[in-house]
């Protein structure tokens, strides 16, 4: 818990219940959680305060997850190198490939159980799962 | 009667022919002017079917939303089925900007054979009066089998839901009893509906 408390996770998803679902799991595991409704808001938040990990949806208004990841990877360090976990309803190999090419580090398909989410976030933050 | 008609100061700056011609900047200007013409609907419909520049398409959708008639909404509706994500987003934004014009189309859209159209239409229902939105979304929840469509309906009901929606939410929950996200969403939605309006978040 002491390790996770120092890790800040930014959840980027336009669905309020999805954001709340992730926040509920991650805060119980001790992570600090912030939220953004789309890629534009996420970039604004990251420029103000970097995060340790991003959880990114794909289908979002204003700036979708793939466009966001491309933009993220063009930013200056340390923002450009923040690991990104994409969680999407899109399950096809083309969607996974598009996310990887854009800069995703890992890809999960919704629905994701809360313990699975915490496990992946912990590993990607370099913590023991 | 004068032999030469005086030029009207009301005449639109752009000729309709420019809608499909010239640079994207010229087409954008023509589209902006078309919405104010009596034949604007037909001009914009024709332009939308041919235009590929995202900025000009956005202007066409804005023009159709400004007209805000059931006919202009009807022209936008088919683009909810587009494979192009930008076109779908443009269509949703335009329909969201004309809730009254969109209203007659929603019962059909929420029963569409394409799950993606039903999903996007849940978000459009948010623009209806609460009572009507609740009725339409509860009807959808009673028959819907696609998880993502139900999740979209629950998302809207969590914000505008009325107590009458709770039985439909509960029955929906029985169909997704093994899905932790759906169980969580339904719990949050019913809690929000039960809470006084000032405590909803």
Short mmCIF file of N, CA and C in Angstrom, two decimals, chain B residues 10-19 29-44 63-64 66-67 69:
data_model
loop_
_atom_site.label_atom_id
_atom_site.label_comp_id
_atom_site.label_asym_id
_atom_site.label_seq_id
_atom_site.Cartn_x
_atom_site.Cartn_y
_atom_site.Cartn_z
N UNK B 10 -29.28 41.35 -49.36
CA UNK B 10 -29.48 40.11 -48.61
C UNK B 10 -28.86 38.89 -49.30
N UNK B 11 -28.37 39.08 -50.54
CA UNK B 11 -27.89 37.92 -51.30
C UNK B 11 -26.69 37.28 -50.60
N UNK B 12 -26.68 35.95 -50.52
CA UNK B 12 -25.54 35.28 -49.89
C UNK B 12 -24.27 35.54 -50.67
N UNK B 13 -23.16 35.62 -49.96
CA UNK B 13 -21.89 35.94 -50.59
C UNK B 13 -21.42 34.82 -51.52
N UNK B 14 -21.69 33.58 -51.16
CA UNK B 14 -21.16 32.46 -51.93
C UNK B 14 -22.24 31.86 -52.82
N UNK B 15 -21.88 31.57 -54.05
CA UNK B 15 -22.80 30.89 -54.95
C UNK B 15 -22.87 29.42 -54.58
N UNK B 16 -24.03 28.80 -54.74
CA UNK B 16 -24.15 27.40 -54.33
C UNK B 16 -23.21 26.47 -55.06
N UNK B 17 -22.84 26.83 -56.30
CA UNK B 17 -21.95 25.95 -57.05
C UNK B 17 -20.63 25.74 -56.33
N UNK B 18 -20.20 26.74 -55.54
CA UNK B 18 -18.92 26.63 -54.86
C UNK B 18 -18.93 25.56 -53.78
N UNK B 19 -20.13 25.05 -53.43
CA UNK B 19 -20.20 24.01 -52.41
C UNK B 19 -19.38 22.78 -52.79
N UNK B 29 -16.46 28.31 -46.82
CA UNK B 29 -17.20 29.57 -46.83
C UNK B 29 -18.58 29.38 -47.47
N UNK B 30 -18.61 28.59 -48.56
CA UNK B 30 -19.87 28.36 -49.25
C UNK B 30 -20.85 27.60 -48.37
N UNK B 31 -20.34 26.65 -47.64
CA UNK B 31 -21.18 25.86 -46.73
C UNK B 31 -21.76 26.76 -45.65
N UNK B 32 -20.92 27.62 -45.12
CA UNK B 32 -21.38 28.54 -44.06
C UNK B 32 -22.52 29.43 -44.57
N UNK B 33 -22.41 29.85 -45.85
CA UNK B 33 -23.44 30.72 -46.41
C UNK B 33 -24.70 29.92 -46.77
N UNK B 34 -24.54 28.65 -47.10
CA UNK B 34 -25.66 27.85 -47.58
C UNK B 34 -26.75 27.68 -46.53
N UNK B 35 -26.35 27.61 -45.27
CA UNK B 35 -27.35 27.37 -44.22
C UNK B 35 -28.39 28.48 -44.16
N UNK B 36 -28.04 29.67 -44.65
CA UNK B 36 -28.97 30.81 -44.61
C UNK B 36 -29.84 30.91 -45.85
N UNK B 37 -29.64 30.03 -46.80
CA UNK B 37 -30.41 30.10 -48.05
C UNK B 37 -31.70 29.30 -47.92
N UNK B 38 -32.73 29.68 -48.65
CA UNK B 38 -33.99 28.91 -48.60
C UNK B 38 -33.80 27.46 -49.02
N UNK B 39 -32.87 27.25 -49.96
CA UNK B 39 -32.61 25.88 -50.43
C UNK B 39 -31.41 25.27 -49.69
N UNK B 40 -31.10 25.80 -48.50
CA UNK B 40 -29.91 25.37 -47.76
C UNK B 40 -29.88 23.89 -47.45
N UNK B 41 -31.03 23.33 -47.10
CA UNK B 41 -31.08 21.92 -46.71
C UNK B 41 -30.60 21.02 -47.85
N UNK B 42 -31.14 21.27 -49.05
CA UNK B 42 -30.75 20.44 -50.20
C UNK B 42 -29.28 20.64 -50.54
N UNK B 43 -28.81 21.88 -50.44
CA UNK B 43 -27.41 22.17 -50.75
C UNK B 43 -26.48 21.47 -49.78
N UNK B 44 -26.82 21.54 -48.50
CA UNK B 44 -25.96 20.92 -47.48
C UNK B 44 -25.99 19.40 -47.60
N UNK B 63 -24.09 23.53 -39.98
CA UNK B 63 -25.17 24.15 -40.74
C UNK B 63 -26.48 23.39 -40.60
N UNK B 64 -26.41 22.07 -40.69
CA UNK B 64 -27.62 21.25 -40.53
C UNK B 64 -28.18 21.37 -39.12
N UNK B 66 -27.91 24.00 -37.29
CA UNK B 66 -28.52 25.34 -37.20
C UNK B 66 -29.92 25.33 -37.78
N UNK B 67 -30.13 24.56 -38.84
CA UNK B 67 -31.47 24.46 -39.41
C UNK B 67 -32.42 23.80 -38.40
N UNK B 69 -34.30 21.14 -38.04
CA UNK B 69 -35.63 20.65 -38.39
C UNK B 69 -35.59 19.12 -38.41
#
